[in-house]
Short mmCIF file of C-alpha atoms in Angstrom, two decimals:
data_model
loop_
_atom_site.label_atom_id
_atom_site.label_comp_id
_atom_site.label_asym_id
_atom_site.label_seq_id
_atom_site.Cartn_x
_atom_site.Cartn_y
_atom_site.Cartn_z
CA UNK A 1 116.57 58.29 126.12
CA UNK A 2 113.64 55.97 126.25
CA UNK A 3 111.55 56.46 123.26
CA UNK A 4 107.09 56.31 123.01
CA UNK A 5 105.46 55.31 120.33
CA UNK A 6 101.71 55.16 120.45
CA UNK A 7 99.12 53.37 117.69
CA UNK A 8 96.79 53.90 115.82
CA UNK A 9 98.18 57.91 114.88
CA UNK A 10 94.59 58.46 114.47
CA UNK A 11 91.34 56.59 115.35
CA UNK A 12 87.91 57.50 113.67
CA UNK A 13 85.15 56.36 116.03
CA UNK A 14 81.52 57.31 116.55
CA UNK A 15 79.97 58.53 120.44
CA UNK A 16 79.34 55.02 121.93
CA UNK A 17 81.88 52.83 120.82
CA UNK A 18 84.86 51.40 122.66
CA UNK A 19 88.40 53.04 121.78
CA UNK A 20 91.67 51.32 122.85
CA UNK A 21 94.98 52.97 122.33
CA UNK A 22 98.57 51.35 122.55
CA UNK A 23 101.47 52.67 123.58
CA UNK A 24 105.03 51.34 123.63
CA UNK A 25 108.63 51.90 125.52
CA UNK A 26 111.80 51.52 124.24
CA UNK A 27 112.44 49.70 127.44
CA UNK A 28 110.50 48.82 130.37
CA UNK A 29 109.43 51.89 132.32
CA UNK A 30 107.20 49.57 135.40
CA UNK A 31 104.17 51.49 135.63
CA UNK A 32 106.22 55.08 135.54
CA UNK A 33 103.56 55.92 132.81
CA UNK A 34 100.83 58.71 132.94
CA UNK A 35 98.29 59.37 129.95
CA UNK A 36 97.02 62.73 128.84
CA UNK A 37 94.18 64.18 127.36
CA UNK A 38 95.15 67.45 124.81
CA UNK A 39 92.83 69.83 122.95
CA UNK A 40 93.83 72.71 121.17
CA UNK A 41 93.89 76.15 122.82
CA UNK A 42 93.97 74.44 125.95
CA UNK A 43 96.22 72.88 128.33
CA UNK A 44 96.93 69.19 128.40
CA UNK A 45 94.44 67.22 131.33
CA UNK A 46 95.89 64.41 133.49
CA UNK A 47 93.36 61.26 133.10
CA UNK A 48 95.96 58.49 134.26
CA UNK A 49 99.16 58.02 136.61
CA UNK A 50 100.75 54.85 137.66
CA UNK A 51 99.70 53.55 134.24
CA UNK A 52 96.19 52.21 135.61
CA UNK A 53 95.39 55.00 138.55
CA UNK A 54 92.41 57.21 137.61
CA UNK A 55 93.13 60.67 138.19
CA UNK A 56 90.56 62.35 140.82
CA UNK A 57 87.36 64.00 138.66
CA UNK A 58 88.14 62.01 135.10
CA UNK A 59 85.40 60.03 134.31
CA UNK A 60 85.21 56.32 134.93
CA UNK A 61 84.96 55.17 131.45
CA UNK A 62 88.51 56.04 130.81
CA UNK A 63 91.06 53.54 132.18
CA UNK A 64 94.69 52.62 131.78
CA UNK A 65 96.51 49.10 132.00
CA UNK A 66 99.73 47.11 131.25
CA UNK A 67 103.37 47.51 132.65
CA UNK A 68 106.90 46.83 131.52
CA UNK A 69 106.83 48.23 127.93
CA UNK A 70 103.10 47.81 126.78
CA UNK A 71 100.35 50.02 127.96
CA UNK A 72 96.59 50.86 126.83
CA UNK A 73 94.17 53.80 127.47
CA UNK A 74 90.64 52.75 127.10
CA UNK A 75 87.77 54.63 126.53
CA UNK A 76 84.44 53.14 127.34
CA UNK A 77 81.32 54.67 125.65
CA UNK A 78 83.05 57.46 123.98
CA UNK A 79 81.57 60.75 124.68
CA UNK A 80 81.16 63.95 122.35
CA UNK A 81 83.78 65.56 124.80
CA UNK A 82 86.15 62.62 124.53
CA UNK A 83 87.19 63.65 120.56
CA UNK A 84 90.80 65.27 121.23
CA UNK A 85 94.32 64.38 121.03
CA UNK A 86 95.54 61.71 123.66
CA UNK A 87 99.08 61.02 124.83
CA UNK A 88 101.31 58.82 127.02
CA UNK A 89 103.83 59.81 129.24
CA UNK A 90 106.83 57.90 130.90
CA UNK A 91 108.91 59.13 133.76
CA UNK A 92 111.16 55.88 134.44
CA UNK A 93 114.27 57.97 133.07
CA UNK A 94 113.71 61.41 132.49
CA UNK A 95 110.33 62.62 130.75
CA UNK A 96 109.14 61.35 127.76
CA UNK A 97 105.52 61.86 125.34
CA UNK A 98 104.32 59.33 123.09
CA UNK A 99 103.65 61.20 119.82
CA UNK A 100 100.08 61.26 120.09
CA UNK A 101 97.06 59.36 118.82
CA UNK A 102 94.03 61.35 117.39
CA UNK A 103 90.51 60.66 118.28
CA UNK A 104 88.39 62.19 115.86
CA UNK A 105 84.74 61.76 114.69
CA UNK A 106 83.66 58.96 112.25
CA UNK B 1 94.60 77.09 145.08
CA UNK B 2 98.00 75.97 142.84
CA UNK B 3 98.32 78.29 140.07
CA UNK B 4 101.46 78.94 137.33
CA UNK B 5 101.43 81.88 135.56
CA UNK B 6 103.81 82.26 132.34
CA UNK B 7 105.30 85.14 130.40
CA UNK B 8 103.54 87.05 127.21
CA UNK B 9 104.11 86.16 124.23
CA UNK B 10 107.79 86.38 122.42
CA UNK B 11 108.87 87.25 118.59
CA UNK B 12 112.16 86.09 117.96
CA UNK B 13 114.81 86.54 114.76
CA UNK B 14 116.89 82.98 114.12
CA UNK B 15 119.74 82.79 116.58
CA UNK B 16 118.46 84.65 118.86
CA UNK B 17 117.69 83.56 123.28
CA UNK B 18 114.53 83.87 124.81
CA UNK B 19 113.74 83.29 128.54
CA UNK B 20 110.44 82.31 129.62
CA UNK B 21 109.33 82.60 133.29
CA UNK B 22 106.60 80.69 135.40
CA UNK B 23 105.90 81.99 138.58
CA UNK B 24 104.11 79.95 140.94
CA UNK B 25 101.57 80.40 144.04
CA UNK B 26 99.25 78.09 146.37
CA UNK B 27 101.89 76.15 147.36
CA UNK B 28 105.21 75.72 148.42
CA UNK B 29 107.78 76.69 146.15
CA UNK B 30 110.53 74.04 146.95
CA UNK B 31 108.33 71.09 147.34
CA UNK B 32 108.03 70.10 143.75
CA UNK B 33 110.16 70.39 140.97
CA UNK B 34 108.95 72.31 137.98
CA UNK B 35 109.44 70.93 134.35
CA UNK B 36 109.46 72.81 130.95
CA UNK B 37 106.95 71.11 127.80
CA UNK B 38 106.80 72.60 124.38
CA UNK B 39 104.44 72.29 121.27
CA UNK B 40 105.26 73.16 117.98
CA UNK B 41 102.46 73.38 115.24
CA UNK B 42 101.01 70.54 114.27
CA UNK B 43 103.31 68.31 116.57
CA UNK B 44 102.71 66.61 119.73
CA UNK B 45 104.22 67.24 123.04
CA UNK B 46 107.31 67.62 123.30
CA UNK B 47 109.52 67.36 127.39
CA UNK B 48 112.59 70.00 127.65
CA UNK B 49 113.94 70.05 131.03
CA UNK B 50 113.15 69.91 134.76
CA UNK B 51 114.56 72.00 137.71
CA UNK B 52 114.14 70.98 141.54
CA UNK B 53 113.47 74.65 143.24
CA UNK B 54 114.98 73.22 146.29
CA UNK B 55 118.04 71.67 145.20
CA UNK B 56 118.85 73.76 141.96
CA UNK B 57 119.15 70.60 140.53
CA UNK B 58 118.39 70.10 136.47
CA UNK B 59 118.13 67.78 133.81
CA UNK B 60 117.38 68.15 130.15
CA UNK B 61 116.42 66.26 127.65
CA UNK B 62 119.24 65.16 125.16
CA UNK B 63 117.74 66.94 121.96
CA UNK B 64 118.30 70.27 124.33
CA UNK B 65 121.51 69.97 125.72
CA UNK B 66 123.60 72.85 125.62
CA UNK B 67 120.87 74.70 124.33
CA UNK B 68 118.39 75.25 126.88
CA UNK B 69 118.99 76.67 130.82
CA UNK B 70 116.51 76.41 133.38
CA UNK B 71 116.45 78.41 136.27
CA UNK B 72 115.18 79.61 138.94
CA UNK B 73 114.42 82.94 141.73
CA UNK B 74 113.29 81.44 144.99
CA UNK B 75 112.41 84.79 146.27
CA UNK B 76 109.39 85.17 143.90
CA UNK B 77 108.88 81.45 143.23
CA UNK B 78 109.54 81.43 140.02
CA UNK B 79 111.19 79.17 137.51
CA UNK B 80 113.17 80.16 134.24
CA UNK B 81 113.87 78.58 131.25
CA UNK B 82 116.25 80.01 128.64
CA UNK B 83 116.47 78.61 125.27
CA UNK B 84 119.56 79.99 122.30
CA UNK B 85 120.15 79.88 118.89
CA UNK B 86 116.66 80.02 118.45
CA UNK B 87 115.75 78.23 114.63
CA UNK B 88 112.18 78.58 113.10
CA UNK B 89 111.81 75.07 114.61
CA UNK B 90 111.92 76.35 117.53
CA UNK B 91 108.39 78.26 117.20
CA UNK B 92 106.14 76.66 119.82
CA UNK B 93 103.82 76.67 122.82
CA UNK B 94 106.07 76.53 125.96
CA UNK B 95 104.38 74.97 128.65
CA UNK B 96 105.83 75.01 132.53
CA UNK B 97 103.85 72.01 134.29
CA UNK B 98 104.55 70.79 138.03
CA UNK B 99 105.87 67.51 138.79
CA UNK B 100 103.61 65.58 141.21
CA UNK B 101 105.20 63.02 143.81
CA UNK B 102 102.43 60.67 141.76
CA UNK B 103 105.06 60.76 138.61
CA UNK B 104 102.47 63.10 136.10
CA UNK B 105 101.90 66.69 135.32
CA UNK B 106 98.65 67.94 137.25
CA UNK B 107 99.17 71.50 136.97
CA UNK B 108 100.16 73.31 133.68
CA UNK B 109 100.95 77.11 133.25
CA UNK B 110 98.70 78.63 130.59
CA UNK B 111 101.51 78.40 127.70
CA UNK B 112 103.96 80.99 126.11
CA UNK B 113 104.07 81.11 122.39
CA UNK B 114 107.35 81.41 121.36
CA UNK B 115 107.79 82.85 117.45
CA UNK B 116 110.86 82.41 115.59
CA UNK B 117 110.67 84.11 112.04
CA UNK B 118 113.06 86.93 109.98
#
């Protein structure tokens, strides 16, 4: 199985700033690599497919980059609504979630 | 509009099964395979399986195998999945999401809380 890790586990930030999260593959997935955005009691929310395509209706200050085995989710300008639980997703061979990196309030 | 409805809630002793349904609607049934997500407290997201309605066929992820069974009734659109020897471990959100040709998960049952306790 290809394995996810993601970094930082957990990322304190204040509304306004600029958030970058890293995620790695075991191997090289291409760009088989979606990113999603979780908060409790509720289901998990597509913001990124392809590893860079914006999903239709997420906002524009959220985008996704890299390929191969090194991908980022950026948030621009973080927003009050942004604070939640964010996770990568590959789908080169079989399914597989990044363990999650927590956005929470400085 | 594309909608996946999941079964109640389920309290479960340790080695017991449970089988979870999803039925679907607002679409076609066969045209996209259906995939099985769980998430245990305090734990991230976790992928178990996916079935293509069409086909019948399945995959699961390693940690499952031989433990889970997905499923699925083509006559009421609905998908299945079966997991044994339940352990308290086991207690967790089960999610059924749809697989989109775009390689994500756009559309997400509500989530069955599974409870595994003596």
């Amino acid at each position: 199985d290809i394995q996810m890790t993601q970094s930082p586990s957990t990322l304190s930030a204040s509304v306004g700033d600029r958030v970058t999260i890293s995620c790695r593959a075991s191997q090289s997935v291409r760009s088989r690599l979606a990113w999603y955005q979780h908060k409790p009691g509720k289901v998990p929310k597509l913001l990124i497919y392809q590893a860079s395509s914006l999903e239709n209706g997420v906002p524009s200050r959220f985008s996704g980059g890299g390929s191969g085995t090194e991908f980022t989710l950026t948030i621009n300008s973080l927003q009050p609504d942004d604070f939640a639980t964010y996770y990568c997703q590959q789908y080169r061979t079989g399914r597989t979630f990044g363990p999650g990196t927590k956005v929470e309030i400085k | 509009q594309v909608q996946l409805v999941q079964s109640g809630a389920e309290v479960k002793k340790p080695g017991a099964s449970v089988k979870v349904s999803c039925k679907t609607s607002g679409y076609t049934f066969t045209n996209f395979d259906i995939n099985w997500v769980r998430q245990a407290p305090g734990q991230g997201l976790e992928w178990m399986g996916w079935m293509n309605p069409n086909s019948g066929d399945r995959g699961y992820a390693q940690k499952f195998q031989g433990r889970v069974s997905i499923t699925r009734d083509t006559s009421i659109s609905t998908v299945y999945m079966e997991l044994s020897g339940l352990r308290s471990e086991d207690t967790a959100i089960y999610y059924c999401a749809r697989w989109e040709p775009t390689g994500d998960f756009n559309y997400w049952g509500q989530g069955t809380l599974v409870s595994v306790s003596s």
